[in-house]
């Protein structure tokens, strides 16, 4: 069964460092998303991406975040200068049409120290 | 306003019981309603989605949406210990301008099925 794949599963980084989280969406999907979940809190929408551009972003997705689809299969989230409060699980998701049936990856646990 | 409320539980029931999980919301623009299951430290797994009001059944799972009351439910029949997980409701509005809207999640209900 097709699935969304995320790497790495866990990343530890020092505050102020840049991190790139990687995702391979399901191959025939057209819409891509990043969400995050701080421990014990709700899953929160960060950004959606369609047709090689950002479709919508939340207030959380400020200038330190960026997304890219560098080739036909990968979808990345970059955090330029990590802060302690960026520590969370980051989930990539994809859907054929808009997020009514979005399939999530297993997540990358980001720990900022 | 994009708030979704969900009782975090934990909700503990004996094996074989019927489970009822619920969410309320305040944004009348929500039209798409989803239920996800999440195991500890894993990604959300889509269980059901419905559009607008009504019922949808899939095996032991039934999703109900009452837009007039801004209330959605997920029923699990013949519950099994393997159903023990956190259940998240999620919602989306489709704006006239199109685009890929983000899902708004509830906090999740932790469900425990006792053998």
Coordinates of C-alpha atoms in Angstrom, one line a residue, chain B residues 1 3-4 12 15 25 28-30 39 43-44 49 57 66 71-72 74 76-77 84 89 92-93 100 104 112:
Chain B
X1 CA -12.4 31.2 14.3
X3 CA -11.7 25.9 17.2
X4 CA -12.4 22.2 17.6
X12 CA -11.8 3.1 29.2
X15 CA -13.8 -5.3 25.0
X25 CA -16.8 22.9 16.6
X28 CA -19.8 26.9 10.5
X29 CA -17.6 27.0 7.3
X30 CA -16.3 23.5 8.1
X39 CA -0.8 5.3 18.0
X43 CA 1.5 9.5 12.4
X44 CA -2.3 10.0 12.2
X49 CA -14.2 11.1 6.2
X57 CA -20.4 3.4 7.8
X66 CA -24.7 17.1 12.6
X71 CA -21.3 18.1 16.5
X72 CA -19.6 15.0 15.0
X74 CA -17.5 8.3 15.7
X76 CA -17.0 1.8 17.2
X77 CA -18.9 -1.4 17.5
X84 CA -6.8 1.3 21.8
X89 CA -11.2 14.5 14.8
X92 CA -11.7 21.5 6.8
X93 CA -13.5 24.3 5.0
X100 CA -5.5 23.3 -0.2
X104 CA -8.0 21.8 12.0
X112 CA -8.4 2.2 26.1

